[in-house]
Coordinates of C-alpha atoms and ligand atoms in Angstrom, one line a residue:
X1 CA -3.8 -8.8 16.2
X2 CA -7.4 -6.6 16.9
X3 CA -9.1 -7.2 13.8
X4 CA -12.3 -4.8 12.9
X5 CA -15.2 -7.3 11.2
X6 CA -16.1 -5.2 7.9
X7 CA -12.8 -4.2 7.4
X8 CA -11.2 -5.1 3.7
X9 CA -8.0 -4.9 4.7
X10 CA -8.5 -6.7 7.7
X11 CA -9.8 -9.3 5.4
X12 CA -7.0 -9.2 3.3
X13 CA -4.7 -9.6 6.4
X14 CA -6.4 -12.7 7.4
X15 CA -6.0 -14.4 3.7
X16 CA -9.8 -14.1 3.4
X17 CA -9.5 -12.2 0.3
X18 CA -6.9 -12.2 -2.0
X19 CA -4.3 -9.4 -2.5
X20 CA -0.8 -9.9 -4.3
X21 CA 1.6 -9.5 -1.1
X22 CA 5.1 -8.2 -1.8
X23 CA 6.7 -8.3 2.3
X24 CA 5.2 -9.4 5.7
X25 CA 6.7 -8.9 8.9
X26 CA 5.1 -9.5 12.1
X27 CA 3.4 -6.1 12.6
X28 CA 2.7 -5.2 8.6
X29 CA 2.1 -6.4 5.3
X30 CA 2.9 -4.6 2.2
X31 CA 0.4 -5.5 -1.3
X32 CA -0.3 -4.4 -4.7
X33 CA -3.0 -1.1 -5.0
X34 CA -5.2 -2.3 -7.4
X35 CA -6.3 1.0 -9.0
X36 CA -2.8 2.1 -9.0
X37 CA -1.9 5.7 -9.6
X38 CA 1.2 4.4 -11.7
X39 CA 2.3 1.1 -12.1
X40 CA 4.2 -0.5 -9.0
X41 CA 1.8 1.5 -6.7
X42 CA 1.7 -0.4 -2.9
X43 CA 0.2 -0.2 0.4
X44 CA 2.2 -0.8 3.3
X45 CA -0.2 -1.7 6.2
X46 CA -0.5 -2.5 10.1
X47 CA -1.8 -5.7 10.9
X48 CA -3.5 -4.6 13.6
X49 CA -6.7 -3.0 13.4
X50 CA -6.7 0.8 13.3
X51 CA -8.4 3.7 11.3
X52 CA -6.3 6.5 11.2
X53 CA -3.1 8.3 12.2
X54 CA -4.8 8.7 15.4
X55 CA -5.5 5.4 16.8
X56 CA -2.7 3.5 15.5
X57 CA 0.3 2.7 18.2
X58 CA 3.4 4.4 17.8
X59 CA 5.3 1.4 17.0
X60 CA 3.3 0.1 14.3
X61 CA 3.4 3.2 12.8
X62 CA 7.1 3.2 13.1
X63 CA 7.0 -0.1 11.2
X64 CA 4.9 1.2 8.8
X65 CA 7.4 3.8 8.0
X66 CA 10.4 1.4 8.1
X67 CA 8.8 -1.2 5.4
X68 CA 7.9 2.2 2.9
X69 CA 11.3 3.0 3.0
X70 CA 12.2 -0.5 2.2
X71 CA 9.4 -1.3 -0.2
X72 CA 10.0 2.6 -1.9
X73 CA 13.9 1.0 -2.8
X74 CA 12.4 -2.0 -4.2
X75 CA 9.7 -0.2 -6.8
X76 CA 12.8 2.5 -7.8
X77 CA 14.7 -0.8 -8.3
X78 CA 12.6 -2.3 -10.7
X79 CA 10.6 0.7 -12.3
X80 CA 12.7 3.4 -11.8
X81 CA 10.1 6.4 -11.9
X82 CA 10.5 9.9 -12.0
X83 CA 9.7 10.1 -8.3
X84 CA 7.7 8.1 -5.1
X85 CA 5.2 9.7 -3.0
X86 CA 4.9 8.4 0.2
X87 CA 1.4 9.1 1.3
X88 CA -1.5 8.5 4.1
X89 CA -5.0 10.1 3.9
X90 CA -7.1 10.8 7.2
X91 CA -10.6 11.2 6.7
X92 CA -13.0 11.5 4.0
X93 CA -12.5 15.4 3.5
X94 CA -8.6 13.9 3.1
X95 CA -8.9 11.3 0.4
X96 CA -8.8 8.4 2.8
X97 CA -11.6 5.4 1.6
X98 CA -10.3 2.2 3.5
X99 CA -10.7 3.0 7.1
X100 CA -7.6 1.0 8.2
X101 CA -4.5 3.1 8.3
X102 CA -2.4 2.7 5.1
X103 CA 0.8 4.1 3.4
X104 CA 0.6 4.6 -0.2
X105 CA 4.0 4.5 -1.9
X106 CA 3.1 5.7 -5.1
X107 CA 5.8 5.9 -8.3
X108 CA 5.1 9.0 -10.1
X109 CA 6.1 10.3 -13.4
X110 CA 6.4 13.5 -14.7
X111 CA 3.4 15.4 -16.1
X112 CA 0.7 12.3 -14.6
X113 CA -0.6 14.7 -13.1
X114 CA -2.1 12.9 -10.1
X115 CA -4.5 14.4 -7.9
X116 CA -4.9 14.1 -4.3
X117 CA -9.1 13.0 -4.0
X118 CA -8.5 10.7 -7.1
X119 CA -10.9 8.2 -8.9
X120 CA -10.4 4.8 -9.0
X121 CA -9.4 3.2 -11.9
X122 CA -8.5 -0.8 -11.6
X123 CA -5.3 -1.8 -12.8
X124 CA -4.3 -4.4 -15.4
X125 CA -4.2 -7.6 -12.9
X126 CA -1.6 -9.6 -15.4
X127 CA 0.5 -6.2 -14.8
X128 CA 0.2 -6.5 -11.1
X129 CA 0.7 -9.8 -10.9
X130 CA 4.0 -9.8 -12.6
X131 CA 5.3 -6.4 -11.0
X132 CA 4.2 -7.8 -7.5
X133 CA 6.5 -10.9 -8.6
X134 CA 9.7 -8.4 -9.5
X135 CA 9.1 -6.5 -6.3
X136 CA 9.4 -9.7 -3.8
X137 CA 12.1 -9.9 -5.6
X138 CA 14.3 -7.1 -4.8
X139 CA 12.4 -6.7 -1.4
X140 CA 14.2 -10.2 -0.9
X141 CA 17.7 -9.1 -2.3
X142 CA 17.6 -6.1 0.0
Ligands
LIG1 P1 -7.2 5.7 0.6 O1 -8.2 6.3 -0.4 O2 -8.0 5.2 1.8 O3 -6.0 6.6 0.9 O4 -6.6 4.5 -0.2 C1 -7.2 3.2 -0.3 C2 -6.5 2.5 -1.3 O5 -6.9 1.1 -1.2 C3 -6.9 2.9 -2.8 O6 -5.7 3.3 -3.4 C4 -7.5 1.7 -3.4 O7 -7.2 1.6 -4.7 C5 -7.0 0.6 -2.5 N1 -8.0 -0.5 -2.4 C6 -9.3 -0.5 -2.2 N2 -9.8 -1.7 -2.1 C7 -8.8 -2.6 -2.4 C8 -8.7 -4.0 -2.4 O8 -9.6 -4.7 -2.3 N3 -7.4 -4.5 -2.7 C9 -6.3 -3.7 -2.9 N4 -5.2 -4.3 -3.1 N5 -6.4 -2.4 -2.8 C10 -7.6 -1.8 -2.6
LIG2 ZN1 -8.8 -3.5 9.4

């Protein structure tokens, strides 16, 4: 796996930080947001190194895609929303902050009006913790 030195999510790839982990496979991991839009908000992420759309390799990008499908069943399973966005930011003028390539699946309810260039707002960690736990769970059942 490349690995870029100053990279957070490369950090929380390597177990150097924490992160509550829902799935791993052997080209992505899949973890709580903690400023989530909603509740049950997750990032589905390549574990190798790469900034943007544009540098990652096709087939980790494929994976990428696979594993938001799966994780997207998993957060309707257990929170049923009024809808998932699946989402990925390039660049600053785009939204994007964490310049390793990500895919938000973010539940969304009616009238939250969410907007794309959001602040952050941290989440309630107890909240994560346990919808993290409830995820695994139906990620596991799938
Ligand atoms: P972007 O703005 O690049 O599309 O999305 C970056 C996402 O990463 C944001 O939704 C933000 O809340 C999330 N994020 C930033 N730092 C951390 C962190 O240390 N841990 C976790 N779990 N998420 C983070
Ligand atoms: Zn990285």
């Amino acid at each position: 796996m490349t690995a870029a030195h100053d990279c957070i999510f490369c950090k929380i790839i390597n177990g150097d930080i924490p992160s509550f982990k829902v799935f791993e496979d052997d080209k992505t991991i899949a973890f709580m947001d903690i400023n989530p839009v909603n509740p049950g908000h997750i990032l589905v992420v390549p574990k190798a190194h790469a900034s943007n759309i544009f540098e990652i390799a096709p087939d980790d990008w494929a994976a990428c895609m696979v594993n938001a499908q799966k994780v997207a069943k998993a957060v309707q399973q257990v929170l049923a929303p009024d809808g998932i966005n699946i989402m990925q930011a390039n660049g600053t003028g785009a939204g994007q902050s964490v310049f390793h390539v990500h895919v938000h699946v973010m539940p969304r309810q009616s009238g939250d009006d969410l907007k794309m260039n959001r602040e952050y707002i941290p989440g309630d960690m107890e909240e994560i913790a346990q919808l993290a736990e409830k995820i695994t769970t139906a990620l596991l059942e799938q």
